[in-house]
XYZ file of C-alpha atoms in Angstrom:
440
model
C 183.107 70.524 149.883
C 186.251 70.287 152.004
C 185.177 72.301 155.052
C 182.068 73.641 156.746
C 182.741 77.110 155.327
C 182.172 75.722 151.808
C 178.580 74.973 152.801
C 178.084 78.520 154.103
C 179.220 79.867 150.721
C 176.909 77.424 148.937
C 173.884 78.582 150.942
C 174.896 82.213 150.387
C 174.788 81.620 146.617
C 171.586 79.592 146.556
C 169.577 81.135 149.438
C 171.190 84.502 150.265
C 168.092 85.823 152.107
C 167.744 82.799 154.405
C 168.477 83.693 158.037
C 171.661 81.969 159.189
C 172.221 83.429 162.672
C 170.082 85.203 165.242
C 172.020 86.847 168.067
C 171.212 89.754 170.346
C 167.972 90.419 168.503
C 169.765 90.808 165.157
C 169.244 88.406 162.255
C 172.045 87.745 159.780
C 171.287 86.089 156.439
C 173.565 83.600 154.714
C 174.444 86.246 152.138
C 175.402 88.699 154.875
C 177.224 86.028 156.894
C 179.365 85.018 153.940
C 180.234 88.636 153.143
C 181.154 89.371 156.759
C 183.334 86.260 156.955
C 185.304 87.358 153.892
C 185.685 90.862 155.345
C 187.017 89.285 158.546
C 189.443 87.203 156.444
C 190.902 90.379 154.937
C 191.198 92.017 158.350
C 193.002 89.007 159.845
C 195.364 88.854 156.885
C 196.226 92.525 157.398
C 197.129 91.574 160.973
C 199.641 89.077 159.547
C 197.708 85.849 160.151
C 198.525 83.167 157.605
C 197.879 79.481 156.993
C 199.200 77.223 159.742
C 199.118 79.888 162.466
C 197.460 78.858 165.740
C 195.269 81.754 166.861
C 194.055 81.972 170.442
C 190.914 84.012 171.157
C 188.035 84.232 173.647
C 184.596 82.754 173.179
C 182.218 85.723 173.231
C 179.032 83.770 172.385
C 178.353 86.202 169.560
C 178.304 86.680 165.804
C 181.817 88.145 166.128
C 183.035 84.823 167.525
C 181.506 82.926 164.594
C 183.036 85.315 162.053
C 186.495 84.922 163.606
C 186.140 81.146 163.819
C 185.015 80.720 160.199
C 187.515 83.299 158.874
C 190.469 81.532 160.500
C 189.416 78.331 158.733
C 189.151 80.200 155.426
C 192.727 81.421 155.817
C 193.943 77.940 156.725
C 194.834 78.963 160.274
C 193.937 76.932 163.360
C 191.313 78.235 165.802
C 192.029 77.854 169.529
C 188.981 79.272 171.363
C 189.138 79.726 175.140
C 186.668 80.479 177.932
C 185.141 83.934 177.842
C 186.467 84.733 181.324
C 190.035 83.518 180.795
C 192.471 86.065 182.235
C 194.657 88.177 179.976
C 197.714 86.577 181.564
C 196.513 83.021 180.921
C 195.445 83.839 177.370
C 198.892 85.315 176.727
C 200.623 82.223 178.169
C 198.572 79.853 175.997
C 199.025 82.008 172.891
C 202.798 82.056 173.389
C 202.881 78.313 174.019
C 201.260 77.531 170.667
C 202.819 80.370 168.652
C 205.727 78.171 167.548
C 203.675 74.975 167.234
C 203.236 73.641 163.711
C 199.995 71.643 163.518
C 199.640 68.725 161.076
C 198.038 69.484 157.727
C 194.245 69.595 157.825
C 193.886 70.610 161.486
C 191.061 73.123 161.951
C 190.833 73.597 165.724
C 192.595 72.962 168.997
C 189.971 72.468 171.688
C 190.745 72.171 175.363
C 189.186 69.298 177.295
C 187.267 70.253 180.417
C 189.734 68.570 182.757
C 187.225 67.474 185.418
C 189.492 64.698 186.696
C 192.884 65.811 185.409
C 194.632 68.641 183.572
C 193.131 70.063 180.392
C 194.672 68.973 177.098
C 194.702 70.621 173.674
C 192.862 68.308 171.271
C 193.535 68.752 167.542
C 190.382 68.483 165.419
C 190.552 68.268 161.614
C 188.243 69.640 158.919
C 187.491 66.012 158.031
C 186.332 65.412 161.600
C 184.101 68.503 161.544
C 182.315 67.359 158.373
C 181.974 63.799 159.710
C 180.476 65.122 162.955
C 178.043 67.234 160.926
C 176.868 64.213 158.962
C 176.700 62.027 162.070
C 174.317 64.475 163.700
C 172.305 65.157 160.544
C 171.595 61.495 159.867
C 171.033 60.550 163.507
C 168.960 63.537 164.682
C 167.336 64.673 161.456
C 168.612 68.235 161.045
C 167.023 70.119 158.126
C 167.097 73.610 156.661
C 163.789 74.259 158.449
C 165.260 73.891 161.935
C 166.026 76.723 164.307
C 168.717 75.420 166.657
C 169.187 77.196 169.978
C 172.741 77.191 171.330
C 172.913 78.240 174.975
C 176.344 77.016 176.060
C 180.000 77.884 175.428
C 181.179 77.623 171.829
C 184.766 76.779 172.759
C 183.934 73.159 173.587
C 182.557 70.284 171.556
C 179.131 70.129 173.227
C 177.791 73.312 171.631
C 180.451 74.026 169.003
C 179.615 70.770 167.232
C 175.995 71.901 166.758
C 177.142 74.713 164.490
C 178.301 72.130 161.962
C 175.008 70.371 161.065
C 173.109 73.678 161.066
C 175.547 75.333 158.650
C 175.764 72.098 156.613
C 171.983 71.915 156.065
C 171.330 75.652 155.810
C 169.332 75.935 159.029
C 169.298 78.821 161.510
C 171.432 79.242 164.637
C 170.010 81.135 167.594
C 172.782 82.134 170.039
C 172.128 82.702 173.738
C 174.656 83.657 176.400
C 173.601 80.853 178.761
C 170.575 79.312 180.483
C 170.695 81.765 183.390
C 167.908 83.827 181.808
C 165.032 81.396 181.280
C 162.885 84.131 179.753
C 165.489 84.562 177.005
C 165.386 80.825 176.321
C 161.601 80.815 176.003
C 161.778 83.933 173.841
C 164.011 81.931 171.496
C 161.407 79.143 171.453
C 158.875 81.759 170.318
C 160.902 82.517 167.179
C 158.601 82.275 164.116
C 159.465 78.842 162.727
C 157.941 75.385 162.598
C 160.693 73.296 164.202
C 162.978 74.128 167.119
C 165.814 72.030 168.519
C 168.454 72.578 171.174
C 171.275 71.026 173.199
C 170.931 70.993 176.981
C 173.461 69.756 179.482
C 171.696 67.765 182.254
C 171.912 70.622 184.767
C 170.124 72.967 182.344
C 167.436 70.367 181.704
C 166.998 69.961 185.467
C 166.594 73.737 185.897
C 163.831 73.765 183.295
C 162.120 70.771 184.894
C 162.250 72.271 188.380
C 161.471 75.915 187.595
C 159.476 75.960 184.365
C 158.050 72.518 183.657
C 154.585 73.643 182.559
C 155.978 76.444 180.449
C 158.338 74.003 178.732
C 155.488 71.562 178.145
C 153.505 74.245 176.319
C 156.076 73.948 173.480
C 155.579 70.193 173.139
C 154.349 70.541 169.545
C 157.146 72.904 168.465
C 160.235 71.308 170.001
C 161.309 68.731 167.427
C 164.235 67.347 169.430
C 166.516 68.011 172.360
C 169.987 66.523 172.661
C 171.664 66.086 176.012
C 175.210 65.037 176.809
C 178.463 66.141 178.518
C 177.376 64.399 181.745
C 174.905 61.692 182.796
C 171.276 62.750 183.232
C 169.418 61.233 186.173
C 166.799 58.677 185.252
C 164.087 60.612 187.078
C 164.856 63.724 184.998
C 164.813 61.661 181.811
C 161.384 60.266 182.664
C 160.014 63.703 183.553
C 161.290 65.204 180.296
C 159.561 62.423 178.345
C 156.300 63.245 180.114
C 156.615 66.982 179.493
C 157.546 66.578 175.803
C 155.813 63.396 174.606
C 156.048 64.349 170.923
C 159.718 65.371 170.945
C 162.723 63.212 170.228
C 165.024 63.299 173.256
C 168.572 62.194 172.572
C 171.270 61.013 174.943
C 174.541 61.273 172.999
C 177.976 59.780 173.554
C 180.770 62.169 172.630
C 184.047 63.598 173.857
C 186.574 66.066 172.537
C 188.905 63.182 171.673
C 186.364 60.841 170.044
C 183.992 63.332 168.486
C 180.258 62.586 168.194
C 179.941 58.786 168.300
C 176.452 57.455 169.117
C 173.002 58.522 170.256
C 169.796 57.110 171.731
C 166.278 58.553 171.692
C 165.275 57.934 175.302
C 161.724 59.009 174.470
C 161.262 55.664 172.701
C 158.862 54.298 175.289
C 161.584 52.484 177.201
C 163.661 55.388 178.529
C 166.721 53.246 179.240
C 169.041 54.832 181.786
C 172.690 54.899 180.722
C 171.893 53.894 177.139
C 173.760 55.762 174.414
C 172.458 53.929 171.375
C 174.113 52.643 168.245
C 177.076 54.107 166.347
C 176.399 57.013 164.005
C 177.189 57.024 160.267
C 180.953 57.663 160.450
C 181.688 55.974 163.777
C 182.009 52.598 165.444
C 182.865 51.249 168.867
C 183.654 48.047 170.718
C 184.255 46.981 174.305
C 187.742 45.828 175.261
C 188.279 42.683 177.386
C 188.825 45.038 180.344
C 185.401 46.629 179.774
C 186.642 49.898 178.233
C 184.777 51.668 175.454
C 186.991 51.938 172.355
C 186.019 54.138 169.383
C 187.068 54.426 165.745
C 185.940 56.297 162.648
C 186.259 59.687 160.959
C 185.397 61.773 164.030
C 188.495 60.961 166.098
C 190.972 63.641 167.085
C 194.270 64.012 165.259
C 196.031 63.944 168.622
C 197.000 66.102 171.588
C 198.785 69.215 170.344
C 202.530 68.911 170.916
C 202.150 65.799 173.089
C 202.863 62.737 170.986
C 203.630 60.451 173.927
C 200.375 61.374 175.655
C 198.498 60.825 172.387
C 199.862 57.267 172.105
C 198.411 56.406 175.520
C 194.859 56.733 174.149
C 195.105 56.665 170.326
C 196.585 53.548 168.763
C 196.085 52.168 165.239
C 193.110 54.403 164.548
C 191.336 53.512 167.806
C 190.785 55.715 170.847
C 190.657 53.810 174.120
C 188.500 55.890 176.444
C 188.351 55.971 180.247
C 184.685 54.994 180.067
C 183.486 51.544 181.102
C 180.487 50.002 179.393
C 178.840 47.122 177.583
C 176.770 46.428 174.459
C 173.256 45.046 174.858
C 171.547 42.500 172.598
C 170.584 45.284 170.172
C 174.188 46.494 169.885
C 173.457 49.645 171.877
C 176.100 51.146 174.144
C 175.541 51.410 177.900
C 177.984 53.176 180.213
C 178.701 51.917 183.720
C 181.142 54.609 184.871
C 184.645 55.927 184.300
C 187.944 54.343 185.287
C 189.209 57.593 186.772
C 186.004 58.095 188.801
C 185.783 54.633 190.371
C 186.182 54.585 194.166
C 187.604 51.457 195.787
C 185.937 50.834 199.145
C 187.264 47.781 200.935
C 187.820 45.960 197.650
C 184.460 46.955 196.156
C 184.782 49.186 193.093
C 181.967 51.730 193.074
C 180.974 54.189 190.354
C 179.904 57.398 192.139
C 177.521 58.305 189.298
C 175.401 55.284 190.245
C 174.935 56.664 193.754
C 174.314 60.197 192.473
C 171.633 59.041 190.056
C 169.691 57.392 192.873
C 169.993 60.396 195.202
C 168.818 62.819 192.487
C 165.614 60.782 192.366
C 164.714 61.940 195.884
C 162.181 64.810 195.670
C 163.976 66.892 198.308
C 167.420 66.768 196.663
C 168.402 69.491 194.211
C 171.969 68.391 193.465
C 174.661 66.071 194.805
C 178.096 64.542 194.337
C 179.545 61.328 195.748
C 183.267 61.481 196.537
C 185.911 59.266 198.104
C 187.466 60.173 201.446
C 190.128 58.488 203.558
C 189.079 55.753 205.950
C 191.285 54.026 208.558
C 189.363 50.767 208.085
C 188.748 50.435 204.345
C 191.284 52.877 202.887
C 188.500 54.833 201.242
C 184.880 55.522 202.118
C 182.013 57.191 200.276
C 180.877 60.663 201.231
C 177.751 62.306 199.825
C 177.563 66.073 199.478
C 174.013 67.152 198.744
C 171.991 70.313 198.122
C 168.356 70.477 199.201
C 165.519 72.335 197.558
C 164.589 75.537 199.349
C 162.412 74.869 202.379
C 163.125 71.126 202.402
C 164.644 69.157 205.273
C 166.145 65.705 205.034
C 167.640 63.558 207.770
C 170.892 61.815 206.861
C 169.462 58.484 207.945
C 166.550 59.006 205.550
C 168.953 59.545 202.657
C 170.850 56.388 203.600
C 167.628 54.383 203.740
C 166.570 55.783 200.368
C 169.890 54.761 198.772
C 169.828 51.338 200.434
C 166.378 50.706 198.933
C 167.842 51.048 195.436
C 171.470 49.892 195.714
C 173.597 47.266 197.441
C 174.584 48.020 201.037
C 178.273 48.588 200.198
C 177.267 51.435 197.851
C 175.564 53.415 200.626
C 177.845 56.330 201.669
C 179.237 56.380 205.179
C 179.444 60.174 205.476
C 176.961 62.944 204.557
C 177.139 66.723 204.351
C 174.462 69.208 203.313
C 176.123 72.001 201.305
C 174.982 75.231 199.671
C 176.102 74.108 196.214
C 177.968 71.385 194.381
C 180.958 72.450 192.323
C 180.442 71.997 188.590
C 182.345 73.026 185.482
C 181.027 75.732 183.152
C 179.192 73.120 181.067
C 177.464 71.364 183.927
C 179.811 68.469 184.616
C 180.522 67.572 188.227
C 183.942 69.028 189.008
C 185.367 65.942 190.692
C 188.879 67.336 190.488
C 187.896 70.105 192.916
C 187.054 67.469 195.559
C 190.147 65.311 195.233
C 192.061 64.985 198.500
């Protein structure tokens, strides 16, 4: 078994009638999926696509996307999936840029990072990495052939794309949704006739469920086997609420990035619900903390490198180790805890402050729906903290009250100097705070 497609063919031989994918109300068995992949292979070959070609295409959150993705791997080509709403002009520019690029042997995908604090980069992911990520998730989260896994986010990034791997590896069933905008569609997926359901939710999606459909979500407490969250920090108050709503479910907080792959995970429904904890390394991964406090990762899930950017690759990948921009520490149990990111830290009068620490506290206020803490210029300290916040409908909150609330939980120097109530906070498509949009 050299690639994930080998497992699809295995399940098609051994369990051809097992449902592999549910999308748009249509179920596709493993036998049908395998046959459609091979038909797509022939069609792509007629279009002149051969091994080593880098093929750029849109994520359509559909069976067609999966067929294209798997077929490109079968041919030996490299898949480069982009956002569904990417313009024709931008798609053409990216396709031309990579048309003459020759990827190293074994590369399966080029995935773009989200670029929340800097420009996006094309990360090369190998077939070896894909299989290692599959096994990491299977062993850590307990995927089985009996699971229905609901994917409700974009398949052109690691958060949701990586969940395809363990499901196809074990012979489970994928249920594809366009997004979490239609909560009724999500609950309809939970009603699918099966014993065990699992899903991946970015923190903003989890917060929407908690705020708008908490009792409805809780009614599935005996059917939801596990939920994984990642991509951005989840507030401690949301973590605690989710544990209360789903006391029998495993709730995982996972450490991963496009560059490192899936590294570690922690079941925060363990009775302790430790904020910022990301658990122990998974089967094919390891990590350590550098003397400067950086998280450094190694193992089979690391990227091959940034496509066509060897110098940039060497800045983060050296001797089989990726040095991340995340700061953290290991506790007495060897579990990873994050304390912020180097590129997010705001220096206020010599004090280095992680804005996520402020945001986590503010999100614990019952009147606050969303927020972001940013750095702004200050004539006295060089930089000062500013809090942009969104209130729940019908709620009012005095700025002094917010400051007092923050001061009750954090040191005085971490209390923002400026406040602004806004209609919304800018986030990326997958729920991360878009800090780049607020940079001065």
